[in-house]
Coordinates of C-alpha atoms in Angstrom, one line a residue:
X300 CA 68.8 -7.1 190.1
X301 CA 67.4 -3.9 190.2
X302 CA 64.3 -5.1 191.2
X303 CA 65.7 -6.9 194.3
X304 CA 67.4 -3.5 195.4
X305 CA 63.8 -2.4 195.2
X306 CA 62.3 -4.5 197.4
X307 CA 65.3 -4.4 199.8
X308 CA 65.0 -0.7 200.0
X309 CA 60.8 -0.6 200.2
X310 CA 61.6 -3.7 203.5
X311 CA 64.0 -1.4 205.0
X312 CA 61.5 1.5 205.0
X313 CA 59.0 -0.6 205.9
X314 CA 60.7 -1.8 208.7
X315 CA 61.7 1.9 209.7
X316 CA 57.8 2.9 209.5
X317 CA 56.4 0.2 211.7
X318 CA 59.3 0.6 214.3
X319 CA 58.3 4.0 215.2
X320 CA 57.5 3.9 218.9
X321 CA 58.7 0.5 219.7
X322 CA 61.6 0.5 221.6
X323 CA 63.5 -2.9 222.4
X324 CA 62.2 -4.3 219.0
X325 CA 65.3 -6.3 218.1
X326 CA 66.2 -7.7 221.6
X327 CA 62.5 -8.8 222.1
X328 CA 62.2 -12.8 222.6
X329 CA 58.2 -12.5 221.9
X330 CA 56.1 -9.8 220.5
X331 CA 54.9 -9.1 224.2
X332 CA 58.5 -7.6 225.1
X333 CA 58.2 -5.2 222.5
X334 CA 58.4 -1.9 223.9
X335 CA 59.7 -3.4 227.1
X336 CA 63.2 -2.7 228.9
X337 CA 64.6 -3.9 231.5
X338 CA 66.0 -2.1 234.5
X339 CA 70.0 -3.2 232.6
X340 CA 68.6 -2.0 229.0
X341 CA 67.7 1.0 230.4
X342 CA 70.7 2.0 232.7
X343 CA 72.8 0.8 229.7
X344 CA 70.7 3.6 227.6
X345 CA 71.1 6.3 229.8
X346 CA 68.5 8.3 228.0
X347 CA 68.2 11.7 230.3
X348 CA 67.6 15.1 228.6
X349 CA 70.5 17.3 228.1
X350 CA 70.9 19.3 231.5
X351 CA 71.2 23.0 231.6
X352 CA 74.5 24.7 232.1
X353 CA 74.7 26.9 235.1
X354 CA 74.2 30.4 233.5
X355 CA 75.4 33.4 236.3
X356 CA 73.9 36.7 236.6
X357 CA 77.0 38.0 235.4
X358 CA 77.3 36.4 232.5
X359 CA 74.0 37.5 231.4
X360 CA 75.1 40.7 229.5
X361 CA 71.7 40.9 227.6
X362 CA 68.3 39.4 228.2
X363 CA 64.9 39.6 226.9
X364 CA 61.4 38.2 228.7
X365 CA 59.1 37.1 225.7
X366 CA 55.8 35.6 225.5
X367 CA 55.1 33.5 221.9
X368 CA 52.3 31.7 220.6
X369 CA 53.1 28.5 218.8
X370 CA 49.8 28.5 216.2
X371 CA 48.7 24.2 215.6
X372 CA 47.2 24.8 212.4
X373 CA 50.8 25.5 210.8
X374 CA 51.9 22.3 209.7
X375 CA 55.4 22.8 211.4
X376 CA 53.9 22.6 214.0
X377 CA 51.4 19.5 213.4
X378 CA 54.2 17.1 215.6
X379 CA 52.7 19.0 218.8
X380 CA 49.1 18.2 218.1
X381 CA 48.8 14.9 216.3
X382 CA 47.0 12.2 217.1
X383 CA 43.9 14.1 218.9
X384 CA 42.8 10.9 219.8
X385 CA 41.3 11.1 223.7
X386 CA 43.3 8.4 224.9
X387 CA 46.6 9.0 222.4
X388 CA 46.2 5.6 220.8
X389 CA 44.7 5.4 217.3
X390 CA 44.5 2.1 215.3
X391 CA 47.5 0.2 215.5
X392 CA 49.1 3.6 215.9
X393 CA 50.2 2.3 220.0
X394 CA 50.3 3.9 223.5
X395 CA 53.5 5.4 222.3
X396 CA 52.0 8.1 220.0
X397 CA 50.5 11.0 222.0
X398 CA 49.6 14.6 221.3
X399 CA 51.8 17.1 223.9
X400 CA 48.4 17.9 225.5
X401 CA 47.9 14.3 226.4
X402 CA 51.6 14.3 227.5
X403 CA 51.2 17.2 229.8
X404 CA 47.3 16.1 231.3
X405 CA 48.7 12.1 232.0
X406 CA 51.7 13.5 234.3
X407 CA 49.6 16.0 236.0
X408 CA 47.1 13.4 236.9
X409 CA 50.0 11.2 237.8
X410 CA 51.8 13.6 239.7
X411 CA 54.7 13.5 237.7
X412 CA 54.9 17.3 236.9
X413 CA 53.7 19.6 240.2
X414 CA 54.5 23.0 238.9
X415 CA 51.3 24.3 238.0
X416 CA 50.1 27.7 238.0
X417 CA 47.5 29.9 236.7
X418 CA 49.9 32.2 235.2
X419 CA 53.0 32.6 233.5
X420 CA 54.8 34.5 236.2
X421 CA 54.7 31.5 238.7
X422 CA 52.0 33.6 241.2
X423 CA 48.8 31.5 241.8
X424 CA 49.7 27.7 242.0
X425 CA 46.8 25.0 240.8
X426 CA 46.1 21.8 242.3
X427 CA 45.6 19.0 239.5
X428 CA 41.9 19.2 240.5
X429 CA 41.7 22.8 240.1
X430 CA 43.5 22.0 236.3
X431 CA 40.9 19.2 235.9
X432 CA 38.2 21.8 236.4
X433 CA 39.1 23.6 233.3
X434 CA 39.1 20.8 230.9
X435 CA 36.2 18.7 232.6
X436 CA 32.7 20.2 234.1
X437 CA 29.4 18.5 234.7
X438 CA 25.9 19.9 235.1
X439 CA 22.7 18.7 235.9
X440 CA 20.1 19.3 233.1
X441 CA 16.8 20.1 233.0
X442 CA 15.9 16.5 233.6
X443 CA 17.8 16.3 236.5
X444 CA 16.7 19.7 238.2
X445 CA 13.3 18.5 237.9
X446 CA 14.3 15.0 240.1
X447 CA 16.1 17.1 242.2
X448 CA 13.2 19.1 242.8
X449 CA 10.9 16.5 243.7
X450 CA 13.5 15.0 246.1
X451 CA 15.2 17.8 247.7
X452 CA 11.9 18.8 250.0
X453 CA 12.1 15.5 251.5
X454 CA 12.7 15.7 255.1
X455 CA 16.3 13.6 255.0
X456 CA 17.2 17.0 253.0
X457 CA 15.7 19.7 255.2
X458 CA 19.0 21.7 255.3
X459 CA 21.5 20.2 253.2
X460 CA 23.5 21.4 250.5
X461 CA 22.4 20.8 247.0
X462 CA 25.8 19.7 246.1
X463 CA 25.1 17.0 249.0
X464 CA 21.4 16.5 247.7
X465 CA 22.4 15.4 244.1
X466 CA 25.9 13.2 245.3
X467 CA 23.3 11.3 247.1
X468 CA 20.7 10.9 244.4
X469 CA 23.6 9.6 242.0
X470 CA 24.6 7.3 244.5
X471 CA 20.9 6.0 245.0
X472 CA 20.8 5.6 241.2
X473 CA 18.3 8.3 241.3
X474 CA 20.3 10.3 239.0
X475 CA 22.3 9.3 236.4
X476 CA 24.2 9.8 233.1
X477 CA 21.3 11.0 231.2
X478 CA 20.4 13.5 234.0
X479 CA 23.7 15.0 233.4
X480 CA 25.3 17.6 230.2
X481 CA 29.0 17.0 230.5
X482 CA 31.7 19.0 228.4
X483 CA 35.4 17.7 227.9
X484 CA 38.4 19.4 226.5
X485 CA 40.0 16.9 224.0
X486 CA 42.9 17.0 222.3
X487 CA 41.4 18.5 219.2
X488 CA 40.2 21.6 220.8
X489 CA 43.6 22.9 221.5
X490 CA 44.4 25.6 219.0
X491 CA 47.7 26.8 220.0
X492 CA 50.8 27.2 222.8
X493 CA 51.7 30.1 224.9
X494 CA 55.0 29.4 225.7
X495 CA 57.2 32.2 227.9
X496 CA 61.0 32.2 227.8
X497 CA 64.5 34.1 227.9
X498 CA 66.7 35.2 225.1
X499 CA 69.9 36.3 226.8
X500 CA 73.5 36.9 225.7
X501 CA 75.9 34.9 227.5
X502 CA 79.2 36.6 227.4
X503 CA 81.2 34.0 228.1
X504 CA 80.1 31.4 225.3
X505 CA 79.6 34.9 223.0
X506 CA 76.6 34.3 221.6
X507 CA 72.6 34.1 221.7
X508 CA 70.9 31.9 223.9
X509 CA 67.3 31.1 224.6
X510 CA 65.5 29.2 227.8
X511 CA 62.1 28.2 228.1
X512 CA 60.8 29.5 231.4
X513 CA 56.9 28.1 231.0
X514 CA 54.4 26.7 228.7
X515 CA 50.9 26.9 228.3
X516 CA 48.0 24.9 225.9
X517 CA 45.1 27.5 224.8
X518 CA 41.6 26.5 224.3
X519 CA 38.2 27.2 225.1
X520 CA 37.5 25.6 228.6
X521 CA 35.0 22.9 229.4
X522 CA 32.2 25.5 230.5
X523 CA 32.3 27.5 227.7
X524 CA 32.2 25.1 225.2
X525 CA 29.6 22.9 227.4
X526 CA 27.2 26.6 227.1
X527 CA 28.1 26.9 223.1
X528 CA 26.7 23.3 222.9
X529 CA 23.6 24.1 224.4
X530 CA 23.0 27.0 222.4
X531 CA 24.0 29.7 225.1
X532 CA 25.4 33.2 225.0
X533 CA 29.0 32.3 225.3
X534 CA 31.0 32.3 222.4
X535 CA 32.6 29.2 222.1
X536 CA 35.2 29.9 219.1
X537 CA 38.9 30.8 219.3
X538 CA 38.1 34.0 221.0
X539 CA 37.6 33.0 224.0
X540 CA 40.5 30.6 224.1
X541 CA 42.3 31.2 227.1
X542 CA 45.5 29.2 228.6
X543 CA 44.1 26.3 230.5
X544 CA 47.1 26.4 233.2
X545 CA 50.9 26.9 233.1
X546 CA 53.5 24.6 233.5
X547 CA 56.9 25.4 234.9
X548 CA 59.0 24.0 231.9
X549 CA 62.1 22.8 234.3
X550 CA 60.2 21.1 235.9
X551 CA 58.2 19.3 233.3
X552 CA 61.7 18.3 231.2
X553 CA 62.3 14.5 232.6
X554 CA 58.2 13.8 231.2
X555 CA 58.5 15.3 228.1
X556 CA 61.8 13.9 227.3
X557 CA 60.3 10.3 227.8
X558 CA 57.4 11.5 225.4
X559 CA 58.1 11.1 221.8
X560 CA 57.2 13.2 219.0
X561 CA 56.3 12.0 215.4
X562 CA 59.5 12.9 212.9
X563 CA 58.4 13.1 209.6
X564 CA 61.5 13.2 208.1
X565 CA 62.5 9.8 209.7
X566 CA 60.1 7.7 211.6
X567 CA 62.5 5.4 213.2
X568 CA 63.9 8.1 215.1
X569 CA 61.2 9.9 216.7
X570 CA 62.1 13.3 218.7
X571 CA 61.5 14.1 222.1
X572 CA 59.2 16.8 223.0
X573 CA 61.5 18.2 225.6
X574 CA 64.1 18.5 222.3
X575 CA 61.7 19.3 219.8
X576 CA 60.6 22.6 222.5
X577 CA 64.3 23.3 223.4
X578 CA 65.4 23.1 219.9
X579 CA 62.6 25.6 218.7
X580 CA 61.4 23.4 216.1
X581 CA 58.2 24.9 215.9
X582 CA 56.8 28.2 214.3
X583 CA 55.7 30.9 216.6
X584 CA 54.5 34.5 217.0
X585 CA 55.6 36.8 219.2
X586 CA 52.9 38.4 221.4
X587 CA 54.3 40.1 224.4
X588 CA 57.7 41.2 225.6
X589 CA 58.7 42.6 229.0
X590 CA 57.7 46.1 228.6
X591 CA 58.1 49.1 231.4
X592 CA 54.3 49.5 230.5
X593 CA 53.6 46.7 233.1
X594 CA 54.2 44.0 230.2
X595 CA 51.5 44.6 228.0
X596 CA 50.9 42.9 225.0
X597 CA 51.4 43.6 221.8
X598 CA 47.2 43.5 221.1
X599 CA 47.2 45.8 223.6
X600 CA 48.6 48.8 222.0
X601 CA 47.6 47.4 218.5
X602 CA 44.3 47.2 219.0
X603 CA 42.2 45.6 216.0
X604 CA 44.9 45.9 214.0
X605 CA 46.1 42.4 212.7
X606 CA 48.9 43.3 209.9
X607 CA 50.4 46.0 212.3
X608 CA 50.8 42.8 215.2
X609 CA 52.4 40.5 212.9
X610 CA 54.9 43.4 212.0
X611 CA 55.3 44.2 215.3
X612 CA 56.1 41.2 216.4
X613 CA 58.5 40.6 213.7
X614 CA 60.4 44.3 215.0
X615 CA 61.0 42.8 218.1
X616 CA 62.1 39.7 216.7
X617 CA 64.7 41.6 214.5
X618 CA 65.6 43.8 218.0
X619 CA 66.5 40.2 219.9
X620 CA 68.5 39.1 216.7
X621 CA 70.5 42.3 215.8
X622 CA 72.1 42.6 219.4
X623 CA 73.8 39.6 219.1
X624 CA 75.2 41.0 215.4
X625 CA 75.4 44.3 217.2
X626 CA 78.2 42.6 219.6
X627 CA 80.8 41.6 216.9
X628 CA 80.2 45.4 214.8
X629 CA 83.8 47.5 215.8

């Protein structure tokens, strides 16, 4: 008896496990409509994210701008990075299972989120080939500049670009692959999140609130690391991680809400990114606030000093949290 409850238990798991990802797994007819809906299924699921109350300026009685950094080698924080698979598939792992970096670079290429910018004040907007140019570059070696050479005082050439000179040659077949050092950022190289929000009071609910406003992946871009490979100058380590391009949360919400994260604590019920974010189910560090010292950062003022930082940022952590206690002191 106790045996069977065993093996029902370890099937139910089982089940559970190998469910992850796979939605429409009990209505499917053949294994080929796994994962499918159709347009009824899904208007009968209704599965939108949560929408934001309107919040007026007047019920704002308190607000703080902060800038955090959500650090992937904490394992809180593992849901956001895993799998760093280029494609997010790995093994029998399915399509379903994607890093948030993969997440965010598939629905700028598609077009699905627009709001990109180059910082996290919403200033300098970014095509997705300027984005692209970050994470992808390609440079002709010294193979190739010594075809180039030889070609480029030809008399078809007399006057043209080099940029023209070598998109010819690669579509001769004079250059190719080989001629070529390319440099990608994959999902492994990202290191952390910037991600820039609101805490604000809202008097009329009484209590603490927090909005993402933007977020941000950090790593070392495509050039750099392309020099460190060669052996250049540049440093190619976590220093010179810098955020690849900002995304203007809002509007990003309906992708990331699709997008499911890995829940370790229950694998048939995987979390959405855009609730996983919202939620603040992550572990982060606070690194700037808004500051009449033009917003400087905390390494700013703290310079070299990594145990004074982390306290720092923990002060104005304790500020945010003891206003809304502050409220109910008489």
């Amino acid at each position: 008896m106790i045996n069977k409850k065993f093996f029902a238990c370890a099937s139910f798991l089982l089940l559970g496990i190998a469910s992850y990802g796979q939605s429409n797994l009990l209505n499917a007819k053949v294994p080929q409509e796994i994962g499918k809906k159709t347009a009824a299924q899904d208007s009968l699921d209704n599965d939108n994210p949560l929408p934001y109350g309107y919040v007026g300026d007047r019920d704002m009685l308190y607000s703080k701008k902060v800038w955090e950094t959500i650090d992937l080698t904490q394992r809180i924080n593992f849901p956001m990075y895993f799998p760093v698979e280029d494609n997010g598939e790995a093994g029998n792992l399915g399509a379903d299972r994607k890093s948030l970096f993969v997440v965010l670079i598939e629905a700028i290429e598609s077009g699905k989120i627009k709001e990109i910018y180059g910082d996290s004040y919403f200033v300098t907007k970014k095509t997705p080939e300027e984005v692209k140019s970050n994470f992808y570059v390609s440079e002709i070696n010294s193979n190739g500049i010594g075809i180039l050479n030889k070609f480029s005082g030809l008399k078809k050439y007399k006057g043209k670009s080099e940029e023209y000179i070598i998109s010819d040659l690669k579509a001769t077949g004079k250059l190719t692959e080989e001629h070529f050092d390319t440099a990608k950022i994959q999902p492994s190289d990202i290191i952390s999140y910037e991600v820039m929000g609101v805490w604000y009071f809202d008097k009329r609910q009484g209590e603490m609130k927090y909005r993402i406003l933007a977020l941000a992946p950090v790593a070392v871009d495509a050039r750099t690391k392309l020099r460190a490979s060669s052996g250049g100058a540049e440093d190619g380590g976590a220093s010179a991680a810098l955020p690849l391009f900002w995304v203007y949360y809002p509007s990003a919400r309906d992708v990331l809400h699709k997008a499911k994260a890995f829940n370790e604590k229950n694998a048939s019920m995987p979390i959405t990114f855009d609730h996983l974010l919202n939620s603040r189910r992550f572990s982060s560090t606070i690194t700037r606030m808004a500051n009449v010292y033009g917003d400087r950062s905390i390494n700013e003022y703290l310079t070299g000093k990594s145990q004074m930082q982390l306290l720092e940022a923990e002060r104005v952590k304790e500020t945010i949290r003891n206003f809304e206690q502050d409220m109910w002191n008489y």
